[in-house]
Amino acid sequence: QVQLVESGGGLVQAGGSLRLSCAASGRTFSNYAMGWFRQAPGSKRDFVAAINKNGGSTYYADSVKGRFTISRDNAKNTVYLQMNSLKPEDTAVYYCAASATLTTIVNGLSNYWGQGTQVSVSS
């Protein structure tokens, strides 16, 4: 019902910034909570950030609090992840996800996933 396509990844130096976008299609965007996960080579997919259906509530992993900001524009069917003060440990493939609630996003129970976009942070 929902197709998700991430964009905006790339290579940046430590301390730099990057903004990821996730464009959704195929279903009413505002029906879904949205989130971001990341997966480093050889590691499991970890939660990063989530936002509820109308954008009024957000939740972040401790590792990115104060540095990353999730937002959404329902008129554009797009969710964003603004990443500031990037660190080498932020290097991963970043995936967007859609699910019924912010809580199900946080717990990795999303029904829909994008294909991912690579973020590489050099030191």
PDB file of C-alpha atoms in Angstrom:
ATOM      1  CA  GLN A   1       0.000   0.000   0.000  1.00  0.00           C
ATOM      2  CA  VAL A   2       2.966   2.305   0.578  1.00  0.00           C
ATOM      3  CA  GLN A   3       6.173   2.626  -1.371  1.00  0.00           C
ATOM      4  CA  LEU A   4       9.074   4.455   0.242  1.00  0.00           C
ATOM      5  CA  VAL A   5      12.121   5.876  -1.513  1.00  0.00           C
ATOM      6  CA  GLU A   6      15.015   7.393   0.402  1.00  0.00           C
ATOM      7  CA  SER A   7      17.407   9.988  -0.955  1.00  0.00           C
ATOM      8  CA  GLY A   8      20.025  12.438   0.256  1.00  0.00           C
ATOM      9  CA  GLY A   9      22.738  10.094   1.443  1.00  0.00           C
ATOM     10  CA  GLY A  10      26.372  10.703   0.711  1.00  0.00           C
ATOM     11  CA  LEU A  11      29.874  11.114   2.065  1.00  0.00           C
ATOM     12  CA  VAL A  12      30.559  13.856   4.590  1.00  0.00           C
ATOM     13  CA  GLN A  13      33.305  14.723   7.040  1.00  0.00           C
ATOM     14  CA  ALA A  14      32.855  14.382  10.773  1.00  0.00           C
ATOM     15  CA  GLY A  15      31.039  17.407  12.132  1.00  0.00           C
ATOM     16  CA  GLY A  16      29.178  17.943   8.899  1.00  0.00           C
ATOM     17  CA  SER A  17      25.487  17.799   8.122  1.00  0.00           C
ATOM     18  CA  LEU A  18      23.232  15.908   5.785  1.00  0.00           C
ATOM     19  CA  ARG A  19      19.491  15.821   5.204  1.00  0.00           C
ATOM     20  CA  LEU A  20      17.780  12.622   4.180  1.00  0.00           C
ATOM     21  CA  SER A  21      14.387  12.525   2.513  1.00  0.00           C
ATOM     22  CA  CYS A  22      11.876   9.722   2.194  1.00  0.00           C
ATOM     23  CA  ALA A  23       9.149  10.096  -0.394  1.00  0.00           C
ATOM     24  CA  ALA A  24       6.019   7.999   0.041  1.00  0.00           C
ATOM     25  CA  SER A  25       3.458   6.970  -2.530  1.00  0.00           C
ATOM     26  CA  GLY A  26       0.630   4.494  -2.969  1.00  0.00           C
ATOM     27  CA  ARG A  27      -1.383   5.330   0.143  1.00  0.00           C
ATOM     28  CA  THR A  28      -2.482   8.356   2.137  1.00  0.00           C
ATOM     29  CA  PHE A  29       0.727   9.501   3.797  1.00  0.00           C
ATOM     30  CA  SER A  30      -0.946  10.971   6.849  1.00  0.00           C
ATOM     31  CA  ASN A  31      -2.350   7.542   7.778  1.00  0.00           C
ATOM     32  CA  TYR A  32       1.121   6.420   8.850  1.00  0.00           C
ATOM     33  CA  ALA A  33       3.628   7.133  11.514  1.00  0.00           C
ATOM     34  CA  MET A  34       7.100   7.323   9.984  1.00  0.00           C
ATOM     35  CA  GLY A  35      10.593   6.611  11.124  1.00  0.00           C
ATOM     36  CA  TRP A  36      14.240   6.145  10.320  1.00  0.00           C
ATOM     37  CA  PHE A  37      16.507   3.185  11.022  1.00  0.00           C
ATOM     38  CA  ARG A  38      20.115   2.525  10.184  1.00  0.00           C
ATOM     39  CA  GLN A  39      22.268  -0.518   9.644  1.00  0.00           C
ATOM     40  CA  ALA A  40      26.051  -0.575   9.668  1.00  0.00           C
ATOM     41  CA  PRO A  41      27.954  -3.405   7.960  1.00  0.00           C
ATOM     42  CA  GLY A  42      27.719  -6.594   9.998  1.00  0.00           C
ATOM     43  CA  SER A  43      25.222  -5.043  12.414  1.00  0.00           C
ATOM     44  CA  LYS A  44      21.521  -5.250  13.042  1.00  0.00           C
ATOM     45  CA  ARG A  45      19.118  -2.569  11.933  1.00  0.00           C
ATOM     46  CA  ASP A  46      18.814   0.007  14.720  1.00  0.00           C
ATOM     47  CA  PHE A  47      16.126   2.543  15.446  1.00  0.00           C
ATOM     48  CA  VAL A  48      17.051   6.185  14.899  1.00  0.00           C
ATOM     49  CA  ALA A  49      13.959   8.397  15.023  1.00  0.00           C
ATOM     50  CA  ALA A  50      10.190   8.318  14.673  1.00  0.00           C
ATOM     51  CA  ILE A  51       7.381  10.785  14.147  1.00  0.00           C
ATOM     52  CA  ASN A  52       3.652  10.365  14.553  1.00  0.00           C
ATOM     53  CA  LYS A  53       1.007  10.831  11.892  1.00  0.00           C
ATOM     54  CA  ASN A  54       0.539  14.568  12.199  1.00  0.00           C
ATOM     55  CA  GLY A  55       4.092  15.428  13.223  1.00  0.00           C
ATOM     56  CA  GLY A  56       3.148  16.452  16.741  1.00  0.00           C
ATOM     57  CA  SER A  57       5.280  13.859  18.519  1.00  0.00           C
ATOM     58  CA  THR A  58       8.807  12.616  17.903  1.00  0.00           C
ATOM     59  CA  TYR A  59      11.121  10.104  19.515  1.00  0.00           C
ATOM     60  CA  TYR A  60      14.859   9.585  19.123  1.00  0.00           C
ATOM     61  CA  ALA A  61      17.468   7.014  19.917  1.00  0.00           C
ATOM     62  CA  ASP A  62      19.812   8.221  22.647  1.00  0.00           C
ATOM     63  CA  SER A  63      22.737   8.088  20.253  1.00  0.00           C
ATOM     64  CA  VAL A  64      21.295  10.823  18.031  1.00  0.00           C
ATOM     65  CA  LYS A  65      19.422  13.064  20.473  1.00  0.00           C
ATOM     66  CA  GLY A  66      20.403  16.679  20.060  1.00  0.00           C
ATOM     67  CA  ARG A  67      22.001  16.022  16.679  1.00  0.00           C
ATOM     68  CA  PHE A  68      19.255  14.585  14.458  1.00  0.00           C
ATOM     69  CA  THR A  69      15.798  15.970  13.784  1.00  0.00           C
ATOM     70  CA  ILE A  70      12.942  14.097  12.154  1.00  0.00           C
ATOM     71  CA  SER A  71      10.169  16.044  10.473  1.00  0.00           C
ATOM     72  CA  ARG A  72       7.445  15.490   7.931  1.00  0.00           C
ATOM     73  CA  ASP A  73       5.535  17.417   5.327  1.00  0.00           C
ATOM     74  CA  ASN A  74       2.259  15.634   4.735  1.00  0.00           C
ATOM     75  CA  ALA A  75       1.418  17.903   1.813  1.00  0.00           C
ATOM     76  CA  LYS A  76       4.539  16.574   0.069  1.00  0.00           C
ATOM     77  CA  ASN A  77       4.206  12.985   1.329  1.00  0.00           C
ATOM     78  CA  THR A  78       7.752  13.239   2.608  1.00  0.00           C
ATOM     79  CA  VAL A  79       9.589  12.609   5.851  1.00  0.00           C
ATOM     80  CA  TYR A  80      13.024  14.074   6.552  1.00  0.00           C
ATOM     81  CA  LEU A  81      15.970  13.367   8.771  1.00  0.00           C
ATOM     82  CA  GLN A  82      18.230  16.334   9.385  1.00  0.00           C
ATOM     83  CA  MET A  83      21.574  15.064  10.637  1.00  0.00           C
ATOM     84  CA  ASN A  84      23.996  17.514  12.220  1.00  0.00           C
ATOM     85  CA  SER A  85      27.329  17.077  13.975  1.00  0.00           C
ATOM     86  CA  LEU A  86      27.829  13.785  12.203  1.00  0.00           C
ATOM     87  CA  LYS A  87      30.235  11.252  13.639  1.00  0.00           C
ATOM     88  CA  PRO A  88      32.000   8.311  11.988  1.00  0.00           C
ATOM     89  CA  GLU A  89      29.796   5.966  14.007  1.00  0.00           C
ATOM     90  CA  ASP A  90      26.788   7.390  12.163  1.00  0.00           C
ATOM     91  CA  THR A  91      28.027   5.632   9.028  1.00  0.00           C
ATOM     92  CA  ALA A  92      25.330   3.218   7.900  1.00  0.00           C
ATOM     93  CA  VAL A  93      22.622   2.564   5.393  1.00  0.00           C
ATOM     94  CA  TYR A  94      19.616   4.594   6.476  1.00  0.00           C
ATOM     95  CA  TYR A  95      16.120   3.251   5.906  1.00  0.00           C
ATOM     96  CA  CYS A  96      12.775   4.937   6.251  1.00  0.00           C
ATOM     97  CA  ALA A  97       9.789   3.022   7.546  1.00  0.00           C
ATOM     98  CA  ALA A  98       6.035   3.417   7.841  1.00  0.00           C
ATOM     99  CA  SER A  99       3.702   1.895  10.392  1.00  0.00           C
ATOM    100  CA  ALA A 100       0.467   2.514  12.256  1.00  0.00           C
ATOM    101  CA  THR A 101       1.907   4.325  15.274  1.00  0.00           C
ATOM    102  CA  LEU A 102       5.063   5.945  16.554  1.00  0.00           C
ATOM    103  CA  THR A 103       5.373   3.122  19.083  1.00  0.00           C
ATOM    104  CA  THR A 104       5.324   0.393  16.449  1.00  0.00           C
ATOM    105  CA  ILE A 105       7.988   2.285  14.526  1.00  0.00           C
ATOM    106  CA  VAL A 106      10.234   2.436  17.573  1.00  0.00           C
ATOM    107  CA  ASN A 107       9.816  -1.289  18.179  1.00  0.00           C
ATOM    108  CA  GLY A 108      10.761  -2.241  14.641  1.00  0.00           C
ATOM    109  CA  LEU A 109       7.282  -3.402  13.670  1.00  0.00           C
ATOM    110  CA  SER A 110       6.951  -1.303  10.542  1.00  0.00           C
ATOM    111  CA  ASN A 111       4.973  -2.769   7.682  1.00  0.00           C
ATOM    112  CA  TYR A 112       6.801  -0.835   4.987  1.00  0.00           C
ATOM    113  CA  TRP A 113      10.470  -0.143   4.377  1.00  0.00           C
ATOM    114  CA  GLY A 114      12.460   1.759   1.817  1.00  0.00           C
ATOM    115  CA  GLN A 115      15.536   0.402   0.076  1.00  0.00           C
ATOM    116  CA  GLY A 116      17.951   2.583   2.002  1.00  0.00           C
ATOM    117  CA  THR A 117      20.460   5.316   1.322  1.00  0.00           C
ATOM    118  CA  GLN A 118      24.134   5.202   2.271  1.00  0.00           C
ATOM    119  CA  VAL A 119      25.547   7.727   4.722  1.00  0.00           C
ATOM    120  CA  SER A 120      29.305   7.681   5.183  1.00  0.00           C
ATOM    121  CA  VAL A 121      31.067   9.928   7.674  1.00  0.00           C
ATOM    122  CA  SER A 122      34.823  10.234   7.427  1.00  0.00           C
ATOM    123  CA  SER A 123      37.218  11.312  10.145  1.00  0.00           C
TER     124      SER A 123
END
